[in-house]
Short mmCIF file of C-alpha atoms in Angstrom, two decimals:
data_model
loop_
_atom_site.label_atom_id
_atom_site.label_comp_id
_atom_site.label_asym_id
_atom_site.label_seq_id
_atom_site.Cartn_x
_atom_site.Cartn_y
_atom_site.Cartn_z
CA MET A 1 -3.01 5.75 -14.16
CA THR A 2 -1.80 2.09 -12.78
CA ASP A 3 -2.25 2.81 -8.99
CA LEU A 4 -6.16 2.39 -8.68
CA ILE A 5 -7.27 0.46 -5.65
CA PRO A 6 -9.71 -1.38 -6.02
CA ALA A 7 -8.09 -2.58 -9.11
CA PRO A 8 -9.98 -2.94 -12.56
CA ARG A 9 -11.18 -5.03 -14.49
CA SER A 10 -9.21 -3.90 -18.00
CA VAL A 11 -7.18 -0.13 -18.22
CA VAL A 12 -6.38 0.96 -21.83
CA ALA A 13 -3.78 3.92 -21.67
CA GLY A 14 -4.00 6.73 -24.10
CA SER A 15 -1.16 9.72 -25.27
CA GLY A 16 -3.08 12.29 -24.16
CA GLU A 17 -4.53 14.37 -21.16
CA VAL A 18 -7.88 16.28 -20.37
CA ARG A 19 -7.47 19.41 -18.97
CA LEU A 20 -10.29 20.86 -16.23
CA THR A 21 -10.26 24.93 -16.07
CA ALA A 22 -12.39 27.25 -14.86
CA HIS A 23 -14.15 26.66 -18.22
CA SER A 24 -14.86 22.89 -16.95
CA GLN A 25 -18.37 21.82 -17.06
CA VAL A 26 -20.30 18.62 -15.49
CA TYR A 27 -23.08 16.74 -17.21
CA ALA A 28 -24.97 14.17 -16.22
CA GLY A 29 -27.73 12.35 -18.07
CA ASP A 30 -30.86 11.68 -16.59
CA GLY A 31 -30.82 9.00 -13.82
CA THR A 32 -26.89 10.66 -12.61
CA GLU A 33 -27.99 13.93 -10.74
CA GLY A 34 -26.95 12.54 -7.68
CA ALA A 35 -23.31 11.04 -8.93
CA GLY A 36 -22.98 14.77 -10.42
CA HIS A 37 -23.83 15.82 -7.41
CA TRP A 38 -21.54 13.74 -6.16
CA LEU A 39 -18.59 14.71 -8.24
CA ARG A 40 -18.68 18.68 -8.43
CA THR A 41 -18.93 19.10 -4.66
CA VAL A 42 -16.02 16.74 -4.14
CA LEU A 43 -14.32 18.56 -7.13
CA ARG A 44 -14.55 21.71 -6.12
CA GLN A 45 -13.55 21.70 -2.42
CA ALA A 46 -9.92 20.10 -3.88
CA THR A 47 -9.48 22.09 -7.05
CA GLY A 48 -11.20 25.26 -6.10
CA LEU A 49 -12.53 25.49 -10.25
CA PRO A 50 -16.71 25.45 -10.60
CA LEU A 51 -17.37 22.03 -12.18
CA ARG A 52 -20.99 24.43 -13.53
CA GLU A 53 -23.19 21.63 -14.06
CA GLY A 54 -23.26 21.62 -18.16
CA ARG A 55 -25.20 20.36 -21.85
CA GLU A 56 -24.57 17.06 -23.02
CA PRO A 57 -20.80 17.87 -24.40
CA ASP A 58 -21.13 17.49 -28.30
CA GLY A 59 -17.90 19.33 -29.44
CA ALA A 60 -15.22 17.05 -31.01
CA GLU A 61 -13.01 18.90 -28.24
CA GLY A 62 -13.56 19.07 -24.39
CA ASP A 63 -12.94 19.58 -21.15
CA GLY A 64 -15.53 18.50 -19.62
CA ILE A 65 -17.08 15.55 -17.57
CA ALA A 66 -20.07 13.16 -19.00
CA LEU A 67 -22.06 10.88 -17.37
CA ARG A 68 -24.50 8.74 -18.27
CA LEU A 69 -26.46 5.27 -18.30
CA ASP A 70 -26.13 2.69 -21.06
CA PRO A 71 -28.78 -0.06 -20.07
CA GLY A 72 -26.18 -2.14 -21.76
CA LEU A 73 -23.52 -2.06 -18.66
CA GLY A 74 -24.43 -4.49 -15.08
CA PRO A 75 -25.97 -1.94 -12.68
CA GLU A 76 -22.37 -1.97 -11.31
CA GLU A 77 -20.35 -1.63 -13.91
CA TYR A 78 -18.69 1.25 -15.15
CA ARG A 79 -17.20 2.18 -18.60
CA LEU A 80 -14.89 5.53 -17.55
CA VAL A 81 -13.48 6.84 -21.32
CA SER A 82 -10.48 9.94 -21.13
CA ASP A 83 -9.97 11.32 -24.41
CA ARG A 84 -9.99 14.62 -26.81
CA GLY A 85 -13.41 14.83 -26.41
CA GLY A 86 -13.43 15.05 -22.51
CA VAL A 87 -14.45 12.77 -19.93
CA LEU A 88 -17.14 10.09 -20.43
CA ILE A 89 -18.43 8.31 -17.50
CA ALA A 90 -21.73 5.12 -18.62
CA GLY A 91 -22.60 2.63 -15.71
CA GLY A 92 -25.83 0.47 -16.07
CA GLY A 93 -27.08 2.35 -13.41
CA ALA A 94 -26.99 4.65 -10.77
CA ALA A 95 -24.81 2.96 -8.38
CA GLY A 96 -22.28 2.16 -11.54
CA VAL A 97 -21.78 6.00 -12.20
CA PHE A 98 -21.06 7.08 -9.00
CA LEU A 99 -18.19 4.59 -8.77
CA GLY A 100 -16.41 5.01 -11.82
CA ALA A 101 -16.52 8.53 -10.69
CA GLN A 102 -14.90 7.77 -7.87
CA THR A 103 -12.38 6.19 -9.76
CA LEU A 104 -11.86 9.36 -11.38
CA ARG A 105 -11.04 11.11 -8.73
CA GLN A 106 -8.11 8.47 -8.16
CA LEU A 107 -7.09 9.55 -11.55
CA LEU A 108 -6.83 13.51 -10.59
CA GLY A 109 -4.23 12.29 -7.91
CA PRO A 110 -4.08 11.76 -4.05
CA ASP A 111 -4.89 16.03 -3.44
CA ALA A 112 -8.48 15.10 -5.55
CA PHE A 113 -9.39 13.44 -1.97
CA ARG A 114 -8.95 16.45 0.28
CA ARG A 115 -11.25 19.35 1.70
CA ALA A 116 -9.61 22.86 -0.27
CA PRO A 117 -7.40 23.02 -2.87
CA VAL A 118 -3.37 22.83 -0.87
CA ARG A 119 -2.49 24.82 -4.12
CA ARG A 120 -3.89 27.58 -6.52
CA ASP A 121 -2.36 27.37 -9.31
CA ARG A 122 -1.73 23.42 -9.92
CA ALA A 123 -3.04 21.95 -13.80
CA TRP A 124 -5.85 19.26 -12.75
CA ALA A 125 -5.72 16.22 -15.24
CA VAL A 126 -6.60 12.78 -15.95
CA PRO A 127 -4.45 11.22 -18.37
CA HIS A 128 -6.76 9.50 -21.73
CA VAL A 129 -7.41 5.98 -20.91
CA THR A 130 -10.01 3.57 -20.81
CA ILE A 131 -11.46 1.57 -18.56
CA GLU A 132 -13.76 -0.87 -18.40
CA ASP A 133 -14.78 -2.32 -14.43
CA SER A 134 -17.36 -4.70 -12.48
CA PRO A 135 -17.16 -5.86 -9.19
CA ARG A 136 -16.54 -9.65 -8.81
CA PHE A 137 -18.93 -9.37 -5.35
CA ARG A 138 -22.45 -7.96 -4.60
CA TRP A 139 -21.44 -7.62 -1.12
CA ARG A 140 -18.56 -5.40 -0.97
CA GLY A 141 -18.85 -4.66 3.25
CA LEU A 142 -17.85 -3.31 6.80
CA MET A 143 -18.57 -4.55 9.97
CA LEU A 144 -18.70 -1.45 12.73
CA ASP A 145 -18.85 -2.36 16.21
CA VAL A 146 -20.28 0.83 17.43
CA ALA A 147 -21.73 -0.91 20.68
CA ARG A 148 -18.69 -1.30 22.92
CA HIS A 149 -16.73 1.77 21.71
CA PHE A 150 -19.34 4.00 20.30
CA MET A 151 -18.94 5.95 17.52
CA PRO A 152 -20.09 9.49 16.90
CA LYS A 153 -22.09 10.02 13.28
CA GLU A 154 -19.51 12.24 11.85
CA GLY A 155 -17.14 9.42 13.12
CA VAL A 156 -20.08 7.19 10.86
CA LEU A 157 -21.01 9.36 7.95
CA ARG A 158 -17.03 9.49 7.69
CA TYR A 159 -16.50 5.83 7.91
CA LEU A 160 -19.07 6.18 4.56
CA ASP A 161 -17.07 8.45 2.80
CA LEU A 162 -14.23 6.07 3.21
CA MET A 163 -16.22 2.81 2.37
CA ALA A 164 -17.34 4.33 -1.08
CA ALA A 165 -14.02 5.62 -1.97
CA HIS A 166 -12.84 1.66 -1.60
CA LYS A 167 -15.88 0.79 -4.13
CA LEU A 168 -17.05 -1.58 -0.67
CA ASN A 169 -21.47 -0.75 -0.57
CA VAL A 170 -22.23 -2.53 2.65
CA LEU A 171 -21.77 -1.19 5.57
CA HIS A 172 -23.61 -4.08 8.45
CA PHE A 173 -23.22 -1.78 11.85
CA HIS A 174 -23.77 -3.41 14.89
CA LEU A 175 -26.02 -0.86 17.51
CA THR A 176 -26.21 -3.77 20.25
CA ASP A 177 -23.92 -5.20 22.47
CA ASP A 178 -23.29 -5.90 26.64
CA GLN A 179 -21.10 -2.75 27.21
CA GLY A 180 -24.05 -0.66 24.68
CA TRP A 181 -27.33 -0.35 23.68
CA ARG A 182 -27.33 2.77 20.33
CA ILE A 183 -30.73 3.53 19.09
CA GLU A 184 -32.96 5.25 19.60
CA ILE A 185 -35.85 3.52 20.43
CA GLN A 186 -38.89 5.30 21.45
CA ARG A 187 -41.21 2.63 22.73
CA TYR A 188 -38.86 1.13 25.67
CA PRO A 189 -36.59 5.01 25.63
CA LYS A 190 -34.51 3.13 28.72
CA LEU A 191 -32.71 1.40 26.53
CA THR A 192 -30.66 4.37 25.85
CA GLU A 193 -30.86 6.59 28.35
CA THR A 194 -29.66 3.64 30.71
CA GLY A 195 -28.39 1.01 28.64
CA SER A 196 -26.63 3.49 26.15
CA TRP A 197 -24.10 3.99 29.29
CA ARG A 198 -21.74 2.48 31.05
CA ALA A 199 -20.52 3.16 34.60
CA ARG A 200 -16.61 2.64 34.11
CA THR A 201 -14.54 0.26 30.66
CA LYS A 202 -11.77 -2.11 31.20
CA ILE A 203 -8.54 -0.96 29.24
CA GLY A 204 -7.19 -3.83 27.58
CA HIS A 205 -7.91 -7.50 27.25
CA ARG A 206 -10.65 -8.40 30.06
CA ALA A 207 -7.36 -9.78 32.27
CA SER A 208 -5.55 -6.81 32.20
CA PRO A 209 -5.67 -5.00 35.33
CA LEU A 210 -6.49 -1.27 34.13
CA TRP A 211 -9.23 0.70 34.14
CA ASP A 212 -10.44 4.04 32.55
CA ASP A 213 -13.02 5.77 35.49
CA ARG A 214 -14.84 7.38 33.33
CA PRO A 215 -18.07 6.49 31.83
CA HIS A 216 -18.42 5.97 28.14
CA GLY A 217 -21.22 6.05 25.82
CA GLY A 218 -24.06 7.39 23.07
CA HIS A 219 -25.92 6.71 21.24
CA TYR A 220 -28.09 7.82 18.07
CA THR A 221 -31.52 9.58 17.93
CA GLN A 222 -33.93 8.25 14.99
CA ASP A 223 -33.35 10.93 13.31
CA ASP A 224 -29.08 10.39 13.04
CA ILE A 225 -29.91 6.77 11.72
CA ARG A 226 -31.97 7.61 9.12
CA GLU A 227 -29.56 10.55 8.06
CA ILE A 228 -27.33 7.81 7.93
CA VAL A 229 -28.74 5.79 5.87
CA ALA A 230 -29.77 8.67 3.50
CA TYR A 231 -26.10 10.24 3.41
CA ALA A 232 -24.29 6.29 2.87
CA ALA A 233 -27.71 5.20 0.06
CA GLU A 234 -26.14 8.60 -1.50
CA ARG A 235 -23.25 6.68 -1.59
CA HIS A 236 -24.60 3.23 -3.32
CA ILE A 237 -23.93 1.94 0.22
CA GLY A 238 -26.79 -0.19 1.95
CA VAL A 239 -26.68 0.10 5.68
CA VAL A 240 -27.58 -3.44 7.28
CA PRO A 241 -28.08 -2.80 11.58
CA GLU A 242 -27.95 -5.19 13.89
CA ILE A 243 -29.88 -5.76 16.85
CA ASP A 244 -27.58 -8.77 18.36
CA VAL A 245 -30.24 -11.58 20.00
CA PRO A 246 -30.94 -13.73 22.30
CA GLY A 247 -26.80 -13.00 23.82
CA HIS A 248 -24.71 -10.50 24.13
CA SER A 249 -28.00 -8.58 25.85
CA GLN A 250 -26.69 -6.90 29.04
CA ALA A 251 -27.45 -3.76 28.14
CA ALA A 252 -30.63 -4.42 26.99
CA ILE A 253 -31.61 -6.81 30.50
CA ALA A 254 -29.54 -3.24 32.48
CA ALA A 255 -32.75 -1.31 30.75
CA TYR A 256 -35.46 -3.56 31.03
CA PRO A 257 -34.50 -5.97 33.72
CA GLU A 258 -38.00 -8.54 32.95
CA LEU A 259 -35.79 -9.58 29.91
CA GLY A 260 -33.41 -11.91 31.75
CA ASN A 261 -34.16 -15.01 33.71
CA SER A 262 -34.55 -13.45 36.85
CA ASP A 263 -35.58 -16.90 38.32
CA VAL A 264 -32.31 -17.81 38.29
CA ILE A 265 -30.28 -14.51 38.60
CA ASP A 266 -31.22 -10.88 39.92
CA THR A 267 -31.46 -9.36 37.41
CA ALA A 268 -32.37 -5.61 38.96
CA SER A 269 -28.82 -5.70 39.74
CA LEU A 270 -27.14 -5.64 36.67
CA THR A 271 -25.58 -2.38 34.75
CA VAL A 272 -24.18 -2.41 31.32
CA TRP A 273 -20.89 -4.54 31.52
CA ASP A 274 -17.39 -2.63 31.25
CA THR A 275 -15.46 -5.18 30.37
CA TRP A 276 -15.11 -7.57 27.42
CA GLY A 277 -15.93 -11.42 26.78
CA ILE A 278 -18.97 -14.04 26.33
CA ASN A 279 -21.14 -13.06 29.07
CA PRO A 280 -23.40 -15.35 30.59
CA ASN A 281 -26.66 -13.11 31.45
CA VAL A 282 -29.11 -14.14 28.33
CA LEU A 283 -32.24 -12.92 27.01
CA ALA A 284 -34.96 -14.80 29.06
CA PRO A 285 -36.89 -17.30 26.39
CA THR A 286 -40.62 -16.26 26.88
CA ASP A 287 -43.34 -14.32 24.66
CA ASN A 288 -42.61 -11.65 26.43
CA THR A 289 -39.59 -10.98 25.40
CA LEU A 290 -40.05 -12.24 22.00
CA ARG A 291 -42.81 -8.95 22.30
CA PHE A 292 -40.46 -6.66 23.19
CA TYR A 293 -38.28 -7.18 20.62
CA GLU A 294 -41.03 -6.84 17.23
CA GLY A 295 -41.70 -3.68 19.53
CA VAL A 296 -37.68 -2.59 18.76
CA LEU A 297 -37.77 -4.19 15.38
CA GLU A 298 -41.13 -2.81 14.15
CA GLU A 299 -39.01 1.01 15.11
CA VAL A 300 -35.60 -0.47 13.58
CA LEU A 301 -37.90 -1.52 9.74
CA GLU A 302 -39.45 2.27 9.52
CA LEU A 303 -35.47 3.30 9.87
CA PHE A 304 -33.26 0.64 7.05
CA PRO A 305 -36.52 0.59 4.12
CA ALA A 306 -35.79 -2.34 2.40
CA ASP A 307 -35.24 -0.02 -0.41
CA ALA A 308 -32.62 2.55 0.96
CA GLY A 309 -29.39 0.44 -0.51
CA PRO A 310 -27.58 -2.33 -1.66
CA PHE A 311 -28.86 -5.48 0.84
CA SER A 312 -31.04 -2.83 2.65
CA PRO A 313 -34.07 -5.90 3.51
CA PHE A 314 -31.61 -7.03 5.70
CA VAL A 315 -31.66 -6.90 9.40
CA HIS A 316 -28.78 -8.54 11.37
CA ILE A 317 -30.13 -10.60 14.47
CA GLY A 318 -27.08 -11.71 15.71
CA GLY A 319 -27.05 -14.87 17.06
CA ASP A 320 -23.43 -15.55 18.62
CA GLU A 321 -22.13 -16.91 21.86
CA CYS A 322 -24.98 -17.51 23.90
CA PRO A 323 -24.21 -19.19 26.77
CA LYS A 324 -26.90 -21.93 27.98
CA ASP A 325 -25.86 -22.28 31.39
CA GLN A 326 -29.00 -19.82 32.35
CA TRP A 327 -31.39 -21.84 30.39
CA ARG A 328 -30.66 -24.96 32.36
CA ALA A 329 -31.52 -23.69 35.79
CA SER A 330 -34.07 -21.49 34.61
CA ASP A 331 -37.41 -23.52 35.44
CA THR A 332 -39.35 -20.98 33.28
CA ALA A 333 -36.86 -21.93 29.85
CA GLN A 334 -37.17 -25.40 30.66
CA LYS A 335 -40.34 -25.07 30.72
CA GLN A 336 -40.77 -23.09 27.05
CA ILE A 337 -38.63 -26.67 26.62
CA GLY A 338 -41.61 -28.64 27.56
CA ASN A 339 -44.01 -26.65 26.02
CA LEU A 340 -42.88 -26.40 22.69
CA GLY A 341 -42.18 -30.04 22.77
CA LEU A 342 -37.51 -29.00 21.91
CA ALA A 343 -35.28 -31.44 22.50
CA ASP A 344 -33.11 -29.17 24.36
CA GLU A 345 -31.89 -25.94 25.22
CA ASP A 346 -29.67 -25.48 21.59
CA ALA A 347 -33.40 -26.13 19.67
CA LEU A 348 -34.48 -23.61 22.07
CA GLN A 349 -32.26 -21.09 20.68
CA SER A 350 -32.90 -21.92 16.70
CA TRP A 351 -36.63 -21.94 18.79
CA PHE A 352 -35.88 -18.30 19.28
CA ILE A 353 -34.04 -16.97 15.75
CA GLY A 354 -36.86 -18.79 13.51
CA HIS A 355 -39.17 -16.78 15.22
CA PHE A 356 -38.20 -13.32 14.35
CA ASP A 357 -36.49 -15.20 11.00
CA LYS A 358 -40.87 -15.70 10.21
CA TRP A 359 -41.88 -12.19 11.83
CA LEU A 360 -39.47 -10.76 9.65
CA ALA A 361 -39.98 -12.96 5.81
CA ALA A 362 -43.85 -11.35 7.02
CA ARG A 363 -42.91 -8.88 6.53
CA GLY A 364 -40.62 -8.47 3.41
CA ARG A 365 -37.86 -9.03 5.25
CA ARG A 366 -34.35 -11.29 5.85
CA LEU A 367 -32.89 -12.55 8.05
CA ILE A 368 -28.99 -12.81 8.59
CA GLY A 369 -26.66 -13.48 11.68
CA TRP A 370 -24.16 -15.31 12.46
CA ASP A 371 -23.37 -19.02 11.26
CA GLU A 372 -24.49 -20.20 15.60
CA ILE A 373 -28.01 -19.41 13.16
CA LEU A 374 -27.50 -23.11 11.41
CA GLU A 375 -27.56 -24.74 14.72
CA GLY A 376 -31.22 -26.70 15.23
CA GLY A 377 -32.52 -25.53 11.31
CA LEU A 378 -32.57 -22.64 9.71
CA ALA A 379 -35.80 -21.35 7.11
CA PRO A 380 -35.05 -21.08 4.05
CA GLY A 381 -34.42 -17.57 3.58
CA ALA A 382 -32.40 -16.20 6.12
CA ALA A 383 -28.92 -16.03 5.30
CA VAL A 384 -25.61 -16.22 7.27
CA SER A 385 -21.89 -14.69 7.87
CA SER A 386 -19.79 -17.18 8.50
CA TRP A 387 -16.73 -16.31 11.18
CA ARG A 388 -15.74 -19.21 12.70
CA GLY A 389 -12.90 -20.34 10.11
CA TYR A 390 -15.87 -20.70 6.31
CA GLU A 391 -17.21 -24.09 7.88
CA GLY A 392 -20.41 -21.92 8.95
CA GLY A 393 -20.06 -20.43 5.30
CA VAL A 394 -19.48 -24.40 3.49
CA THR A 395 -22.57 -25.31 5.14
CA ALA A 396 -25.05 -22.94 4.69
CA ALA A 397 -23.83 -22.79 1.23
CA ARG A 398 -24.81 -26.40 0.59
CA ALA A 399 -28.46 -26.31 2.85
CA GLY A 400 -29.43 -23.37 0.07
CA HIS A 401 -28.25 -20.16 2.24
CA ASP A 402 -26.88 -16.80 1.32
CA VAL A 403 -23.74 -16.65 2.70
CA VAL A 404 -21.22 -13.61 3.13
CA MET A 405 -18.04 -14.69 4.49
CA CYS A 406 -16.15 -12.96 6.95
CA PRO A 407 -13.53 -15.65 9.17
CA GLN A 408 -12.18 -14.81 11.83
CA GLN A 409 -8.98 -16.03 10.85
CA GLN A 410 -8.90 -13.70 8.01
CA VAL A 411 -10.68 -10.90 8.45
CA TYR A 412 -12.02 -9.62 11.86
CA LEU A 413 -9.71 -5.76 11.46
CA ASP A 414 -9.09 -6.27 15.49
CA TYR A 415 -6.55 -9.05 15.40
CA ARG A 416 -3.18 -7.69 15.20
CA GLN A 417 -0.94 -6.54 12.15
CA ASP A 418 2.21 -7.64 13.22
CA ALA A 419 3.97 -10.43 15.92
CA GLY A 420 5.81 -7.11 17.47
CA PRO A 421 6.12 -5.62 20.78
CA ASP A 422 4.70 -2.07 19.92
CA GLU A 423 1.71 -3.37 18.07
CA PRO A 424 -0.96 -1.63 20.29
CA VAL A 425 -3.04 -3.88 22.37
CA PRO A 426 -2.29 -7.89 20.67
CA ILE A 427 -5.53 -9.32 19.90
CA GLY A 428 -5.61 -12.74 18.35
CA TYR A 429 -3.53 -13.72 15.19
CA VAL A 430 -0.72 -12.01 13.02
CA ARG A 431 -3.11 -10.85 9.91
CA THR A 432 -0.26 -8.66 7.61
CA LEU A 433 -1.88 -6.81 4.82
CA GLU A 434 -0.54 -9.34 3.09
CA ASP A 435 -2.51 -12.14 4.88
CA VAL A 436 -6.49 -10.11 3.88
CA TYR A 437 -4.71 -9.53 0.55
CA ARG A 438 -4.31 -13.26 -0.36
CA PHE A 439 -7.85 -13.79 1.60
CA GLU A 440 -10.28 -16.17 -0.88
CA PRO A 441 -14.00 -16.14 -0.35
CA VAL A 442 -15.19 -18.98 -1.91
CA PRO A 443 -13.74 -21.64 -0.67
CA SER A 444 -12.72 -24.15 -3.20
CA GLU A 445 -14.31 -27.41 -1.78
CA LEU A 446 -17.82 -25.48 -3.19
CA THR A 447 -19.81 -26.89 -6.82
CA GLY A 448 -20.49 -24.26 -9.06
CA GLU A 449 -23.50 -23.85 -7.57
CA GLU A 450 -23.01 -23.88 -4.67
CA ALA A 451 -20.23 -21.32 -5.10
CA ALA A 452 -23.34 -18.69 -6.21
CA ARG A 453 -24.72 -18.99 -2.96
CA VAL A 454 -21.28 -16.30 -1.57
CA LEU A 455 -22.38 -12.94 -1.65
CA GLY A 456 -20.05 -12.17 -0.50
CA THR A 457 -17.61 -11.16 2.14
CA GLN A 458 -16.68 -8.27 4.91
CA ALA A 459 -13.92 -6.88 6.64
CA ASN A 460 -15.28 -7.31 10.92
CA VAL A 461 -14.28 -4.36 12.74
CA TRP A 462 -14.39 -4.94 16.74
CA THR A 463 -14.24 -2.08 18.76
CA GLU A 464 -13.21 -3.33 22.23
CA VAL A 465 -9.77 -2.53 22.95
CA MET A 466 -10.69 0.39 19.84
CA GLU A 467 -11.80 3.74 21.58
CA ASP A 468 -11.57 6.64 19.50
CA GLN A 469 -11.36 7.13 15.67
CA GLY A 470 -7.49 6.88 16.15
CA ARG A 471 -7.64 3.53 17.21
CA VAL A 472 -10.66 2.88 14.53
CA ASP A 473 -8.28 4.18 11.74
CA TYR A 474 -5.24 2.32 12.56
CA GLN A 475 -6.28 -1.59 13.11
CA THR A 476 -8.57 -0.70 9.86
CA PHE A 477 -6.44 0.70 7.27
CA PRO A 478 -4.55 -0.33 5.30
CA ARG A 479 -6.19 -3.64 5.33
CA LEU A 480 -9.49 -2.77 4.22
CA ALA A 481 -8.17 -1.76 0.78
CA ALA A 482 -6.47 -4.98 0.31
CA LEU A 483 -10.07 -6.41 1.14
CA SER A 484 -11.95 -4.14 -0.86
CA GLU A 485 -9.27 -5.41 -3.74
CA VAL A 486 -10.52 -9.15 -3.11
CA ALA A 487 -14.49 -8.43 -2.51
CA TRP A 488 -14.18 -5.98 -6.95
CA SER A 489 -11.67 -7.04 -7.90
CA ASP A 490 -11.38 -10.41 -10.38
CA LEU A 491 -7.97 -11.47 -8.78
CA PRO A 492 -5.85 -14.99 -9.31
CA ALA A 493 -5.95 -17.55 -7.20
CA PRO A 494 -3.62 -16.83 -3.47
CA ALA A 495 -1.10 -18.22 -4.19
CA ASP A 496 -0.86 -16.35 -7.83
CA ARG A 497 -1.37 -12.63 -7.01
CA ASP A 498 0.60 -9.94 -7.31
CA PHE A 499 1.34 -8.76 -3.84
CA ALA A 500 4.77 -6.73 -4.62
CA GLY A 501 2.49 -4.80 -7.32
CA PHE A 502 -0.52 -3.94 -4.46
CA GLU A 503 2.23 -2.58 -2.57
CA ARG A 504 3.28 -0.51 -5.03
CA ARG A 505 -0.04 0.77 -6.04
CA MET A 506 -0.64 1.09 -2.29
CA THR A 507 2.23 4.50 -2.13
CA ALA A 508 0.23 6.42 -4.51
CA HIS A 509 -3.09 4.86 -2.20
CA TYR A 510 -0.87 5.89 1.07
CA ARG A 511 -1.22 9.95 0.19
CA ARG A 512 -4.33 9.43 -0.67
CA LEU A 513 -4.83 8.01 2.48
CA ASP A 514 -2.84 11.22 4.03
CA ALA A 515 -5.42 13.34 2.03
CA LEU A 516 -8.01 11.78 3.94
CA GLY A 517 -6.85 12.30 6.78
CA VAL A 518 -7.00 8.49 7.98
CA ALA A 519 -4.44 8.04 10.55
CA TYR A 520 -4.08 4.27 9.18
CA ARG A 521 -0.91 1.81 10.09
CA PRO A 522 2.12 2.75 8.39
CA PRO A 523 4.16 -0.24 6.50
CA THR A 524 7.47 0.60 8.75
CA GLY A 525 4.96 -0.13 12.16
CA PRO A 526 2.85 2.09 14.13
CA LEU A 527 4.13 5.86 14.73
CA PRO A 528 5.08 6.23 18.73
CA TRP A 529 1.62 7.88 19.69
CA GLN A 530 0.03 4.95 18.58
CA ARG A 531 1.52 2.36 20.45
CA ARG A 532 0.03 1.72 23.82
CA PRO A 533 2.68 0.20 25.86
CA GLY A 534 1.54 -1.46 28.62
CA VAL A 535 -1.41 -2.53 27.73
CA LEU A 536 -2.76 -6.27 28.14
CA GLY A 537 -3.63 -7.59 24.85
CA ARG A 538 -4.84 -11.41 24.54
CA PRO A 539 -2.45 -12.30 21.13
CA ILE A 540 -2.64 -15.97 19.95
CA ASP A 541 0.87 -17.77 18.54
CA GLY A 542 1.32 -19.22 15.70
CA PRO A 543 -0.07 -19.28 12.10
CA PRO A 544 -4.43 -19.52 11.83
CA PRO A 545 -5.86 -21.32 9.73
CA ASN A 546 -5.45 -21.20 6.76
CA ARG A 547 -7.13 -22.19 3.11
#
């Protein structure tokens, strides 16, 4: 009972238990039908019990589970009571009830996370307990990069289930980059016909001499996207799509060469990029490019409705790592600077981002981008993903912008987890499970009013060196469990956090991850098949900047 992750706000233990039997029923009150359906489905699979739908229990003794709304609670707040009357989960909204149902699943033990019973004769019991719980942050996210290495639809649905199990509620879906375009746009079919695959792939860091000479590719059809968004919404997860502009765009330029700076380079000869790093080939800052991406975004807005889940009005437009060398050399770009009365190329990028800020706002949506979008000024409604440390987030919050804190030094999960030689393709700083657990999303220098601008936090999973689901699992877990507690629980200051207690709770949580089939990094280090001997990485020596 004390091994729950993320840790609840209040747990008061009782002295008995509720036994689930073949006669137990699940009672879903008005507004909780979705959570009831989900709970019956997963518990039927794991326990083999029928868990039929039933009416509200009215007896003093009970072996059932009741779900109901309580208007006195917050939207994601819940109260779980297990006593002689059975199990009652009350939430301020449907999301709160669903989150309470996730806690109930943990209370039933690791085997409750399996898809079929492992022992037909085992007893299923919920300890008598009262749990009151609510999240610290509204935005509790995972950024999943499917552009560098494509994750098939089934893998994305699996990650949505893993997010729900950890009470995360925002999938930041990185769909386009230099190395691949992953979303079908019917108006521009070449984006996927040409832009969704590359002829070969660099293995390891870009300085590595190794190549995988097999073509790599894949994309989501529009119905795939609709399914992903609907599946997420059923789990009270919002999906925020990212269409990266004006940098990280070679896959789009390879499909439609007129999008690039064709007066500087031969854009018709470009292919989807097969290596890693910051790409010099960026979008041409022209009206034609704007019209093209308006067409893209019109379809994106239809596929990602504003009411589909938490933070669904947001659309991420990237805005990071856009080298300006081609713009400096381009007569077209220089004329645009003059025509617009801009100071320089940095102001030109600000104009580009500002155009889509206004375009999205006119359609009732909100722009969010990486912290480079602050350069040159930003419209009041836009939000910022602070990745280059905390500075961008501090600047944004002080300027009145909402912020998602995801500094690379703290929560980039492609970064290595240990300094040992067995760590596969070591990238960046060492970021251990404890480092993530001690991450604090709200900078201490912010005032109370400024701190309220921090919507929350997310972990970022960049997949340059993650070629398949097993590698994504290894880099993401168990550190995502630590991030989930940082995002959900009201923890003390980083130095005062009980990491030893968290490790003890992780002992049980590893068994849950085992039941879910997650190929996490064991606490003792990588298993032999998780290593990548001889593949060059990009380790950064020394400790990362900390607060």
